[in-house]
Coordinates of C-alpha atoms and ligand atoms in Angstrom, one line a residue:
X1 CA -14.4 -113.2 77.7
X2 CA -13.5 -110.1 78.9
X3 CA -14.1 -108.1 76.1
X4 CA -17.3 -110.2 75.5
X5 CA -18.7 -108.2 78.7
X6 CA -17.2 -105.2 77.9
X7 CA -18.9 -105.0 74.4
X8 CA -22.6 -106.2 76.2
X9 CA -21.7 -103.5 78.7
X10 CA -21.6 -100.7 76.0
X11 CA -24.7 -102.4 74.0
X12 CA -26.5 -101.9 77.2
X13 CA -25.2 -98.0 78.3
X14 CA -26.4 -97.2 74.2
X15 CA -29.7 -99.1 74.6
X16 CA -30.5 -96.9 78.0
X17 CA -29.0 -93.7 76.3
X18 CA -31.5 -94.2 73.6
X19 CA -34.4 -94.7 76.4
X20 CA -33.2 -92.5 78.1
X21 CA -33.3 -89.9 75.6
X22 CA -36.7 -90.4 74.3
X23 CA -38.3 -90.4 77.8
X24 CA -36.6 -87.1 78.9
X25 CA -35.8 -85.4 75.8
X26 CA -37.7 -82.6 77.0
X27 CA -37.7 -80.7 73.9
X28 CA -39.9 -77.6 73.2
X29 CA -42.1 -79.5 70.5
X30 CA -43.2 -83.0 71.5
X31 CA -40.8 -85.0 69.2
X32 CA -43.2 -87.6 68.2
X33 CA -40.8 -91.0 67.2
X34 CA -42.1 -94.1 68.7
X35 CA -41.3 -96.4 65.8
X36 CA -40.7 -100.0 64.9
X37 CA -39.6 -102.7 62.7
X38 CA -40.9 -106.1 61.8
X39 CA -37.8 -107.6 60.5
X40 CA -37.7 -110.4 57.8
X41 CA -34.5 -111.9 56.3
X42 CA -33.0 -108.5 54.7
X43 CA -30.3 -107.0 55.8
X44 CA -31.6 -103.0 56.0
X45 CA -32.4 -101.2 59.3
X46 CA -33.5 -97.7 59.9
X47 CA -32.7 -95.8 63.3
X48 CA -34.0 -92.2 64.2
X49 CA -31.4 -89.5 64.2
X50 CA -32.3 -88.0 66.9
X51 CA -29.5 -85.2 66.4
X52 CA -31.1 -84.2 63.3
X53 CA -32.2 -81.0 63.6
X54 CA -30.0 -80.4 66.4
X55 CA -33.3 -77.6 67.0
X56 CA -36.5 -78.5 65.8
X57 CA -38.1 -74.8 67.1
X58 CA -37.6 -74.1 63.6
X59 CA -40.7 -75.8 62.5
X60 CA -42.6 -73.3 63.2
X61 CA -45.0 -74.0 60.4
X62 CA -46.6 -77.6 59.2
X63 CA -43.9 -79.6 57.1
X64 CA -45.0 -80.3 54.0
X65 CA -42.2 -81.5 52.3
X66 CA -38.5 -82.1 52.2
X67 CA -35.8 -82.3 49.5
X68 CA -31.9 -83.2 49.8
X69 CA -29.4 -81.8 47.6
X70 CA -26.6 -84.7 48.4
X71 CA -24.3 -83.1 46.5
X72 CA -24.1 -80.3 48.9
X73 CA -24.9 -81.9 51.8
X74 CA -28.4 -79.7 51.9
X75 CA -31.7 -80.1 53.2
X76 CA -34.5 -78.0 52.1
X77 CA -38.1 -78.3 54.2
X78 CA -40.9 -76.5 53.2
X79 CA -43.6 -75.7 55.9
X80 CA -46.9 -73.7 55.2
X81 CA -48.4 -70.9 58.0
X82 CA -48.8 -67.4 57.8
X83 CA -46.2 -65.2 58.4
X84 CA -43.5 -67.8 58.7
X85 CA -40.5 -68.6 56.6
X86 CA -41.5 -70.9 53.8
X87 CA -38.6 -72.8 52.9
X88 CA -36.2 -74.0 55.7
X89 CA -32.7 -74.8 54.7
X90 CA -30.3 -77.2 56.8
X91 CA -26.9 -79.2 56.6
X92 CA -27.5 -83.0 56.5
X93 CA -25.8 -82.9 59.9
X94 CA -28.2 -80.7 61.2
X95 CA -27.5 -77.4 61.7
X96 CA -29.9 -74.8 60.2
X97 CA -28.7 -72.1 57.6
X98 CA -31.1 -69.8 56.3
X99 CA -34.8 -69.2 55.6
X100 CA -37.0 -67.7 52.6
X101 CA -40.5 -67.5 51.9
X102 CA -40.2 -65.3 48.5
X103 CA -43.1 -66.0 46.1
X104 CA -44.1 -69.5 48.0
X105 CA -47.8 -69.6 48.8
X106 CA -48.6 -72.8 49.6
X107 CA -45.7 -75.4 49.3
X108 CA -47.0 -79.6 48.5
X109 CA -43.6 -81.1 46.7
X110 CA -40.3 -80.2 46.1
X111 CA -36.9 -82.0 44.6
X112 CA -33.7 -80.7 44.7
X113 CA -31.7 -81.1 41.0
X114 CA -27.8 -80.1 41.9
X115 CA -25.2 -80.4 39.2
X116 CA -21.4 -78.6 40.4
X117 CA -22.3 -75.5 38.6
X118 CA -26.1 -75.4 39.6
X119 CA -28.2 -75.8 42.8
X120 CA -31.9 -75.9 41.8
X121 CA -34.6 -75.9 44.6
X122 CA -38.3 -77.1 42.5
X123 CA -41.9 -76.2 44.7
X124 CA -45.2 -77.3 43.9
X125 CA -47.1 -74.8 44.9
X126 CA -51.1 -75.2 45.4
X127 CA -51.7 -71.8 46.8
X128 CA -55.0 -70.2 45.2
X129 CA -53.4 -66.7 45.7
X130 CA -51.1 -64.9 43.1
X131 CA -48.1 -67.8 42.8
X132 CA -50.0 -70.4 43.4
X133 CA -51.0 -73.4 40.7
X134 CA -47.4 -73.1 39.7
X135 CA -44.2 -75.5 39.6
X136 CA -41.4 -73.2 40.2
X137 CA -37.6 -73.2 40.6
X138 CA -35.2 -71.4 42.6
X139 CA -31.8 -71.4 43.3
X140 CA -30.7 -72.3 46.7
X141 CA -31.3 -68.4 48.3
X142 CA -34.2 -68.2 47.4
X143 CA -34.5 -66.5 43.9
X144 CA -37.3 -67.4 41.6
X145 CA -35.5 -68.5 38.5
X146 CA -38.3 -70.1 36.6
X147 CA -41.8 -70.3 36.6
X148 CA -44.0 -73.3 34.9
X149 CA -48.1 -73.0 34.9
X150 CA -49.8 -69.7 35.2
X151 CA -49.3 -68.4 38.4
X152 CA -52.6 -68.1 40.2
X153 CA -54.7 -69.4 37.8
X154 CA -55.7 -73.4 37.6
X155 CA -56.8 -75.1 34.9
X156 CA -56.3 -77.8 32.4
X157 CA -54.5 -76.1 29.6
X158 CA -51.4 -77.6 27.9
X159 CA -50.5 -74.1 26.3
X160 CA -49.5 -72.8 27.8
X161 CA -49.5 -75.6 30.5
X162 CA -51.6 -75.4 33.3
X163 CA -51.6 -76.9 36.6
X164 CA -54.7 -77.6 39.5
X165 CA -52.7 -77.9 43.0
X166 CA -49.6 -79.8 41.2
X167 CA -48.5 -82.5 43.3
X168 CA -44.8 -83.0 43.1
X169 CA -42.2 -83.3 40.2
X170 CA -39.2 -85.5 39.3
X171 CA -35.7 -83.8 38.0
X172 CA -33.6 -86.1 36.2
X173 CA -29.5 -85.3 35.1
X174 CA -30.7 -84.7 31.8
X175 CA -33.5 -81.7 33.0
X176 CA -36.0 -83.8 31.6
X177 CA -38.9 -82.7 34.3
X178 CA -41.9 -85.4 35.4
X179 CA -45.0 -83.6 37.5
X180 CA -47.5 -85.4 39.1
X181 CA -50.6 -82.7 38.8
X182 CA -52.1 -83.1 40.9
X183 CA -53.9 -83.4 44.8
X184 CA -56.7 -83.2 44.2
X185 CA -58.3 -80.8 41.7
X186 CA -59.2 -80.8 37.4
X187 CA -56.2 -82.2 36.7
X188 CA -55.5 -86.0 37.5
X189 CA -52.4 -86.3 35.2
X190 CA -48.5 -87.0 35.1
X191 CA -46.5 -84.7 32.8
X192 CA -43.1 -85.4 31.0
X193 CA -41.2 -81.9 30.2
X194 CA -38.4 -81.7 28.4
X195 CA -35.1 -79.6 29.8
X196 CA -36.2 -76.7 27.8
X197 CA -39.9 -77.4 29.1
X198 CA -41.8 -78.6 25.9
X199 CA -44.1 -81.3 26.5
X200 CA -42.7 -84.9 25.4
X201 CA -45.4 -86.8 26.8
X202 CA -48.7 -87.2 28.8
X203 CA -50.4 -89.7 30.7
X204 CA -53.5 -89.8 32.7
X205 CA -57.5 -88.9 33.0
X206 CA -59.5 -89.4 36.3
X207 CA -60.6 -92.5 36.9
X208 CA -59.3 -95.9 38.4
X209 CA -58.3 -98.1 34.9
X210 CA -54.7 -99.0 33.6
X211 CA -52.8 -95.1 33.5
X212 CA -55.8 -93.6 34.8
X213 CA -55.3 -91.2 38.4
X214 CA -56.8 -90.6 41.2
X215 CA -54.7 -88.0 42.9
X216 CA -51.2 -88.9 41.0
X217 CA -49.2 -87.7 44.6
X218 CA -45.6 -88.7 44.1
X219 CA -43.4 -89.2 41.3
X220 CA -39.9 -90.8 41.3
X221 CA -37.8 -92.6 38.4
X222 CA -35.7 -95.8 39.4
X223 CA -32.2 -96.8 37.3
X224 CA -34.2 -99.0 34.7
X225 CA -36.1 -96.5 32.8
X226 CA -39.3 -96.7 34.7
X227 CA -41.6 -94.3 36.1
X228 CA -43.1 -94.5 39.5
X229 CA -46.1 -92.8 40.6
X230 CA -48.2 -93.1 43.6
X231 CA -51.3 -92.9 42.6
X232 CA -53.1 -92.1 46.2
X233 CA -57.0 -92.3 45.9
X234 CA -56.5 -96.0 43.5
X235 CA -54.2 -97.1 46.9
X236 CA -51.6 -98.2 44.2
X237 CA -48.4 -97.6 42.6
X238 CA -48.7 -97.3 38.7
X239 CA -45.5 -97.3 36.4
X240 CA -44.8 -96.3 33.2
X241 CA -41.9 -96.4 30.4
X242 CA -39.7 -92.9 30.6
X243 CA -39.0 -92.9 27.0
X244 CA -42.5 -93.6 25.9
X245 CA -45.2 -93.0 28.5
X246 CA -46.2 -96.6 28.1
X247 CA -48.2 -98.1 30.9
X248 CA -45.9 -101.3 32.2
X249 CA -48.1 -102.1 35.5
X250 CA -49.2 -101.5 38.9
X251 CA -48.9 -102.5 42.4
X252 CA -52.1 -102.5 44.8
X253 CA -51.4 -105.7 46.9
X254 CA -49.1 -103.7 49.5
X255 CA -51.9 -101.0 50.1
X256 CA -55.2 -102.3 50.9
X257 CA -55.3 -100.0 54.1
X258 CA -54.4 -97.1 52.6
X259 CA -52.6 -95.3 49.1
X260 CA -49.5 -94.6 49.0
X261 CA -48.5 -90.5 49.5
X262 CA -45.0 -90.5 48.6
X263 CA -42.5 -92.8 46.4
X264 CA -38.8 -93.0 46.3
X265 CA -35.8 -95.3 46.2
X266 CA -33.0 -95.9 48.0
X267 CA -29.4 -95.2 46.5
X268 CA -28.9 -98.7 45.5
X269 CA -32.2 -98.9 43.8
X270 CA -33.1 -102.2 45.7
X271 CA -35.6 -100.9 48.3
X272 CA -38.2 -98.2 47.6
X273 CA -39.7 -96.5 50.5
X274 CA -43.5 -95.1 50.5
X275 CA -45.6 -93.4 53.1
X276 CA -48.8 -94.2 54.4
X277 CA -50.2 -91.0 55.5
X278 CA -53.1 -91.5 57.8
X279 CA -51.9 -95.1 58.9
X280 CA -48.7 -92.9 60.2
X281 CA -46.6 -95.5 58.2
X282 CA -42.9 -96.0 56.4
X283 CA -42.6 -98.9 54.4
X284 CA -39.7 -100.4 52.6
X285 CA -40.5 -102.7 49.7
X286 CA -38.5 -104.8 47.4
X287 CA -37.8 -103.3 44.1
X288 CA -38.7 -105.7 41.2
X289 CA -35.9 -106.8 38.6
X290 CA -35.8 -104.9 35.0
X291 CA -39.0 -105.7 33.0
X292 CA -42.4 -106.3 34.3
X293 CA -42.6 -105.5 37.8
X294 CA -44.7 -108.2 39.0
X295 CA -46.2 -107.9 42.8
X296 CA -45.3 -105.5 46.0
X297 CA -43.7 -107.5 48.5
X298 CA -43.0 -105.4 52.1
X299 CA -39.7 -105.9 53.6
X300 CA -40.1 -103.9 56.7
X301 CA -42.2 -101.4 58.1
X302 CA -41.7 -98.3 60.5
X303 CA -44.7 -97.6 61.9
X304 CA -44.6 -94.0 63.6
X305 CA -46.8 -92.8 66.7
X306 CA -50.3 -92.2 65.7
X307 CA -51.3 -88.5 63.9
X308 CA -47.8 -88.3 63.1
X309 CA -49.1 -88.0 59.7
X310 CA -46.0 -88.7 57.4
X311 CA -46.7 -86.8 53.5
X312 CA -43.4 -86.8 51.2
X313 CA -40.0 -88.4 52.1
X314 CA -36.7 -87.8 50.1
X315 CA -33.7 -90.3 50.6
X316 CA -30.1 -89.0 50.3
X317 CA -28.7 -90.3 47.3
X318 CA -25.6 -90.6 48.9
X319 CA -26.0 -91.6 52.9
X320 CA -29.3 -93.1 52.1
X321 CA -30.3 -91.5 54.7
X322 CA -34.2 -90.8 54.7
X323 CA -36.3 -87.7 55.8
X324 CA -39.9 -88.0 56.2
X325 CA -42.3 -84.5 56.4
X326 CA -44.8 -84.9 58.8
X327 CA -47.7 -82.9 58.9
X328 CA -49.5 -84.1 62.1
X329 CA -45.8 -83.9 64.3
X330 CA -45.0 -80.7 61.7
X331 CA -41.3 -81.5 61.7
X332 CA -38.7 -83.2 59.8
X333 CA -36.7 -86.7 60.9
X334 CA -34.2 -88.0 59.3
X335 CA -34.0 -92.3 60.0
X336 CA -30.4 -93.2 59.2
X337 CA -29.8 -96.8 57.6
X338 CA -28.1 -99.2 60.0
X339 CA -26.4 -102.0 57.5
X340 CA -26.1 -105.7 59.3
X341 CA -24.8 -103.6 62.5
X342 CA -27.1 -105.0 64.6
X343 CA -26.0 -107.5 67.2
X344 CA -27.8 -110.8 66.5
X345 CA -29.4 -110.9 70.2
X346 CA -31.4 -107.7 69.3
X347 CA -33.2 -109.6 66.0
Ligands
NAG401 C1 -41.6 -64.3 55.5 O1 -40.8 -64.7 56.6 C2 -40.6 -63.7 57.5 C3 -39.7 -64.3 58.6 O2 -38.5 -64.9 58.1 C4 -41.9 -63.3 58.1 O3 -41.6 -62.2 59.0 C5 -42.8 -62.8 57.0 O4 -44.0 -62.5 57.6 C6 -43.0 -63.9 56.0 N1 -43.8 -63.4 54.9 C7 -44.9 -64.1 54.5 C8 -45.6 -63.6 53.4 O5 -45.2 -65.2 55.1
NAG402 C1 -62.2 -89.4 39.9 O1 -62.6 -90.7 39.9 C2 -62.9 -91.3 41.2 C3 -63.2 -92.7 40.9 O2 -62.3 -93.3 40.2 C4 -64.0 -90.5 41.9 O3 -64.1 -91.0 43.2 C5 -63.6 -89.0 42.0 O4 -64.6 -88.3 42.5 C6 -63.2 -88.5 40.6 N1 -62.7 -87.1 40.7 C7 -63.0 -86.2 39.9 C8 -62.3 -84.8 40.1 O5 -63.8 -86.3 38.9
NAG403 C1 -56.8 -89.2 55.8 O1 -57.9 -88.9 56.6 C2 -58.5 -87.7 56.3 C3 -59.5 -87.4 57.4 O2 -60.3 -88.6 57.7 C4 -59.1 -87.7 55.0 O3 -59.7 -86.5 54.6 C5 -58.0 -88.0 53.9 O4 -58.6 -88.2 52.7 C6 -57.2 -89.3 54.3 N1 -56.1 -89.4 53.4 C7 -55.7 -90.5 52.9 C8 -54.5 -90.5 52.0 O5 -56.4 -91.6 53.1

């Protein structure tokens, strides 16, 4: 019995800690993270790192996106201003390491690709000055390594390959490269490169039919061969074969509100988790067995104080931890998942 009390004791010093802290945080920027869950029968939870930045006064610009190198333990935001640092780099614990802005204009996406010998940092970039409408690579300090597109010039071109503000891009192990080109602009298309950048396939014309775009926004892959792309201005998720291009289906029923704005899974490829930009939403859906993927189903929702304006997530593929970029707040969080470690009198 003792114990009993002691355990409800602690519960209740944690609960009043976390009050505590988001009523008197008093950090420089307004840390924006009123959040929370509508719970049915699954067993995944999200909480707010609130130690993550430890200092958020490096946000200096508005967060566009965010990419985690789990390998490495990294976390790369890039935020757009003038005469800031472009790309932020962090530890997945927090603590800020360097910054560069070298040849970034105007950052959208970004995915991290890390193998032990190589650490490669990909930007969209929709700038309109001399490196924009490009998909670039660097290395994790910064240096320009590679350069897809023709830098400051849109258009529709496949070759050379052009881009019109390209959206975001995929990496997988093999180097094969998916872009999602793009927000907005001539282009509404999603691209399959190979390793050595040839094009193996293309899918995708304006318009709202089956494998048609209307601001292709995110692009992710899950662990059956499938494609995901949120397809913003149709408010639906459209997937598509990885070896062929094929068209397999599409989801609309989870977003009659609002498009989705970014796509991604979580490590064990059961969840995804999508943004809602303008509804300031996180929402965790079930991910449908191998084959045809059938309807959206929401598991849970984090819905986040209004204007917080979430654009791109990444999840860790290791901690599953998730990062969200918001553009409204202009910072980075990072919502850690909480695995059946809830006490049952808090459900
Ligand atoms: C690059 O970042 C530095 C600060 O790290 C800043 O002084 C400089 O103005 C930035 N350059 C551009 C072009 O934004
Ligand atoms: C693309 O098609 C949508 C309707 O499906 C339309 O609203 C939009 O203006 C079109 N965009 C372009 C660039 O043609
Ligand atoms: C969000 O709202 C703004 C302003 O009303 C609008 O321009 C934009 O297209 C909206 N974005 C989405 C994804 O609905």
């Amino acid at each position: 019995m003792a114990r009993l009390w002691l355990c409800a004791a602690g519960a209740a010093v944690f609960l009043f800690c976390l009050l505590l802290h988001s009523r008197f945080c008093g950090c420089p920027v307004s840390r924006k993270f009123a959040f929370q869950f509508s719970w049915r029968k699954e067993e995944v939870f999200y909480r707010l790192d609130l130690g993550w930045p430890k200092y958020s006064e490096y946000f200096t610009g508005v967060t566009f996106c965010v990419a985690v190198d789990s390998l490495n333990g990294l976390v790369y935001v890039a935020q757009r201003g003038d005469n800031i640092p472009k790309v932020l780099v962090f530890t997945d614990d927090g603590y800020f390491l360097r910054a560069w802005n070298y040849t970034v204009d105007t950052p959208h996406g970004m995915f991290v690709s890390s193998t032990p010998h190589e650490q490669s940092v990909w930007i969209t970039d929709v700038g309109s000055g001399s490196y924009g409408h490009t998909v670039k690579k660097y290395n994790s300090f910064g240096d320009l390594v590679q350069v897809l597109g023709t830098p400051g010039k849109k258009g529709t071109g496949l070759n050379p390959l052009q881009f019109d503000n390209p959206a975001e891009l995929y990496v997988e192990d093999t180097g094969d490269i998916y872009i999602v080109d793009g927000d907005g602009g001539l282009n509404n298309r999603l691209v399959k490169l190979s390793q050595d950048f040839m094009i193996l396939w293309l899918r995708g014309e304006n318009g709202s039919g089956p494998a048609k775009f209307n601001i292709p926004h995110s692009v992710t892959l899950d662990s059956d061969g499938r494609v995901w792309v949120a397809d913003r201005g149709n408010k639906r998720l459209q997937v598509f074969d990885k070896d062929t291009g094929e068209w397999i289906g599409a989801w609309s029923n989870c977003f009659t509100e609002e498009g989705p704005s970014s796509v991604r899974f979580t490590p064990n490829g059961k969840y995804l988790v999508v943004t809602q930009l303008n509804l300031s939403r996180l929402s965790i859906l079930a991910a449908p067995p191998v084959g045809s993927i059938g309807d959206c189903s929401v598991v849970s929702t984090i819905q986040l104080a209004d204007q917080v304006l979430p654009h791109l997530l990444e999840v860790d593929r290791k901690t599953g931890a998730i990062y969200v970029a918001e553009i409204g707040a202009k910072q980075v969080q990072k919502y850690v998942p909480w695995y059946n470690h809830v006490p049952a009198f808090l459900v």
